[in-house]
Backbone as a ProteinNet text record, in pm:
[ID]
protein_1_A
[PRIMARY]
RIVVAGFISYVSGGGDFGLVRYDPSGSLDPTFGVGGVVSTDFAGNFDAAKGVAQQSGGRIVVAGTTLNPAATSIRFALAGYLP
[TERTIARY]
84.5	0	88	38.8	112.6	33.8	102.9	41.9	101.2	12.5	53.8	-0.7	83.1	41.2	52.2	-37	-34	-133.4	-197.6	-287.7	-425.2	-527.8	-665.4	-723.4	-757.5	-807	-959.4	-1011.4	-1155.5	-1201	-1322.3	-1377	-1380.6	-1408.7	-1417.7	-1281.9	-1175.3	-1040.2	-972	-842.7	-766.7	-769.7	-726.7	-725.1	-659.3	-646.8	-595.2	-488.1	-417.5	-331.1	-418.1	-369.7	-444.8	-360.2	-417.4	-351.5	-445.6	-390.8	-465.8	-382.2	-450.9	-379.7	-437.6	-345.3	-383.7	-353.3	-439.5	-414.5	-323	-279.5	-185.4	-235.1	-367.4	-419.7	-417.5	-384.3	-381.8	-510.4	-607.4	-733.9	-722.5	-805.1	-808	-846.6	-778.5	-803.2	-922.3	-1038.7	-1158.3	-1149.9	-1050	-1035.1	-956.5	-906.6	-827.4	-910.4	-935.8	-1014.3	-1152.3	-1195.2	-1325.9	-1300.4	-1323	-1302.9	-1158.8	-1065	-923.5	-857.6	-934.2	-883.5	-895.4	-790.5	-791.3	-746.9	-816.3	-773.2	-757.1	-665.5	-640.3	-632.2	-709.5	-712.1	-639.1	-542.4	-467.3	-518.4	-647.4	-710.4	-659.2	-625.2	-582.1	-644.8	-622.8	-682.4	-592.1	-464	-370.8	-275.5	-315.7	-235.3	-188.2	-58	-5.5	93.8	66	159	270.5	394.3	509.4	588	576.4	651.9	580.2	599.3	531.4	629.5	618.8	699.6	611.3	637.5	561.9	657.6	622.5	705.1	681	770.5	762.4	631.6	570.9	444.2	323.2	344.5	233.6	190.9	236	199.3	255	175.8	213.2	245.5	359.2	400.7	409.8	345.7	341.3	392.1	479.1	531	489.6	466.7	429.3	422.8	336.8	323	176.5	154.7	21.3	31.6	-67.3	-71.2	-149.8	-86.1	-152.3	-230.8	-365.5	-443.5	-431.5	-409.5	-399.1	-268.4	-160	-29	14.1	-64.8	-32.6	110.4	146.4	278.8	266.6	362	363.9	438.4	381.6	440.1	459.4	552.4	577.2	460.9	418.9	310.8	352.9	317.3	350.6	228.7	196.9	81.1	115.7	55.3	71.5	-63	-63.6	-188	-168.2	-273	-272.7	-306.5	-254.3	-281.9	-428.2
-118.6	0	123.4	227	352.5	461.9	536.5	648.8	778.2	874.5	1004.6	1110.6	1208.2	1315.4	1448.9	1542.6	1676.2	1768.2	1851.5	1957	1932.3	1920.1	1910.2	2050.7	2105.2	2241.6	2243.7	2348.8	2365.6	2486.8	2479.4	2587.6	2717.9	2708.4	2828.3	2888.2	2822.2	2871.2	2784.4	2781.9	2702.4	2554.9	2475	2331.6	2259.5	2130.2	2043.9	1950.4	1885.1	1773.6	1676.3	1621.8	1522.8	1400.7	1284.5	1158.7	1076	1009.2	910.4	783	670.9	544.1	466.7	415.6	338.8	191.9	105.4	-38.7	-79.3	-203.8	-246.1	-225.3	-218.1	-197.1	-50.2	41	183.7	255.9	183.4	244.9	292	392	434.1	315.5	300.5	190.8	225.8	163.6	200	165.6	87.3	51.9	158.2	259.6	366.2	492.5	542.1	664.6	651.9	754.9	755.4	746.2	629.8	609.9	622.7	598.5	606.5	738.8	830.9	964.8	994.9	1057.1	1102.2	1247.7	1332.5	1471.6	1503.3	1594.5	1635.9	1787.5	1845.8	1990.2	2022.9	2111.5	2154.1	2287.7	2314.2	2437.3	2560	2541.1	2651.8	2638.4	2736	2731.4	2669.9	2666.9	2618.1	2516.3	2390.7	2280.4	2199.3	2191.3	2123.2	2015.5	1891.9	1781.1	1793.8	1779.4	1796.7	1667.6	1574.2	1450.1	1338.8	1216.4	1101.7	985	909.3	788.6	681.6	557.7	447.1	359.9	337.6	256.7	109.4	24.8	-118.4	-181.5	-132.2	-186.4	-133.9	-46.1	7.3	146.8	194.2	328.6	431.4	535.6	638.8	766.9	827.9	952.8	1059.7	1174.7	1282.6	1411.7	1481.8	1610.8	1718.3	1837.7	1948	2077.8	2167.6	2298.6	2332	2423.1	2474.2	2624	2697.4	2841.8	2866	2927.2	2961.5	3090.7	3084.8	3204.2	3315.1	3279.9	3381.3	3459.2	3388.8	3453.2	3484.1	3445.1	3459.1	3414.3	3299.1	3243.7	3098	3053.8	2915.6	2831.9	2717.5	2628.7	2489.4	2417.1	2277.2	2192.9	2094.7	2005	1860.4	1772.3	1630.9	1549.5	1447.1	1363.1	1217	1130.5	986.8	922.5	822.8	755.9	605.4	537.4	392.6	338.3	221	166.2	130.4
0	0	0	-65	-75.2	-3.3	83.7	155.7	101	70.4	19.3	114	149.5	239.6	169.2	206.9	147.3	213.6	135.5	181.1	121.3	207.3	158.7	162.2	47.4	36.5	45.3	107.9	121	41	-13	-94.6	-15.8	115.2	199	231.7	191.3	219.6	322.2	318.4	413.7	380	477.3	457	572.7	560.7	666.4	612.9	707.8	670.3	592.9	486	411.3	382.6	405	370.9	287.1	188.4	111.7	108	104.2	93.1	-24	-106.6	-224.9	-201.4	-255	-246.2	-362.2	-365.3	-471	-614.7	-635	-770.6	-811.8	-716.2	-745.9	-712.2	-655.7	-614.2	-469.9	-433.5	-294.2	-206.3	-93.1	0	89	69.1	144.9	294	334.6	476.7	553.9	484.9	546.5	554.7	675.6	692.9	633.2	562.5	494.5	345.3	290.1	146.7	102	194.2	160.5	195.3	255.7	286.2	435.2	492.6	631.8	632.7	709.9	724.7	873.4	902.8	1040.5	1046.9	1137.9	1158.2	1287.8	1280.7	1399.1	1451.8	1439.4	1487.9	1412.9	1290	1206.2	1070	986.1	853.6	748.7	775.4	675	736.7	735.1	786.4	666.2	646	527.7	567.7	528.7	550.2	447.8	492.8	403.9	384.9	480.7	470.9	544.4	498.2	558.5	566.2	675.4	693.4	754.7	717.5	773.5	853.9	980.7	1068.1	1040.8	1088.7	1059.3	1106.4	1213	1261.8	1188.1	1089.2	1010.7	1051	1167.8	1211.4	1112.6	1085.6	989.7	1066.1	1036.4	1099.6	991.7	1018.3	920.2	984.5	914.6	960.2	861.4	914.1	827	903.2	857.1	919.6	942.9	1037.7	1063.4	1086.5	1041.9	1063.5	1190.8	1288.8	1413.9	1391.8	1389.7	1356.6	1461.9	1588.8	1693.6	1683	1651.5	1646.3	1503.4	1406.9	1264.6	1233.9	1290.7	1265.8	1223.6	1146.9	1101.8	1204.8	1241.3	1341.3	1283	1341.7	1307.3	1357.7	1281.7	1322.7	1295.9	1387.7	1376.7	1417.3	1340.5	1370.7	1348.4	1429.1	1412.3	1385.3	1300.2	1261.2	1272.4	1316.8	1320.3	1182.5	1148	1015	999.5
[MASK]
+++++++++++++++++++++++++++++++++++++++++++++++++++++++++++++++++++++++++++++++++++

């Protein structure tokens, strides 16, 4: 299976960490998140996943950035996901 991380954009503006997982045939894996897609909001409008790694036990670790709306500053963000 292949996991891809990035930015899920919303029509209203902003977005969240986005992950998709594909099965060996190249289709979205319906057993992962909702229809193969997982999003994570860090209480900001612009959360962008920049890198992804999968640990030997299947756990997924994602690093990226989040915009802190109160301080208007970009911060480091890290998230872990179960397979």
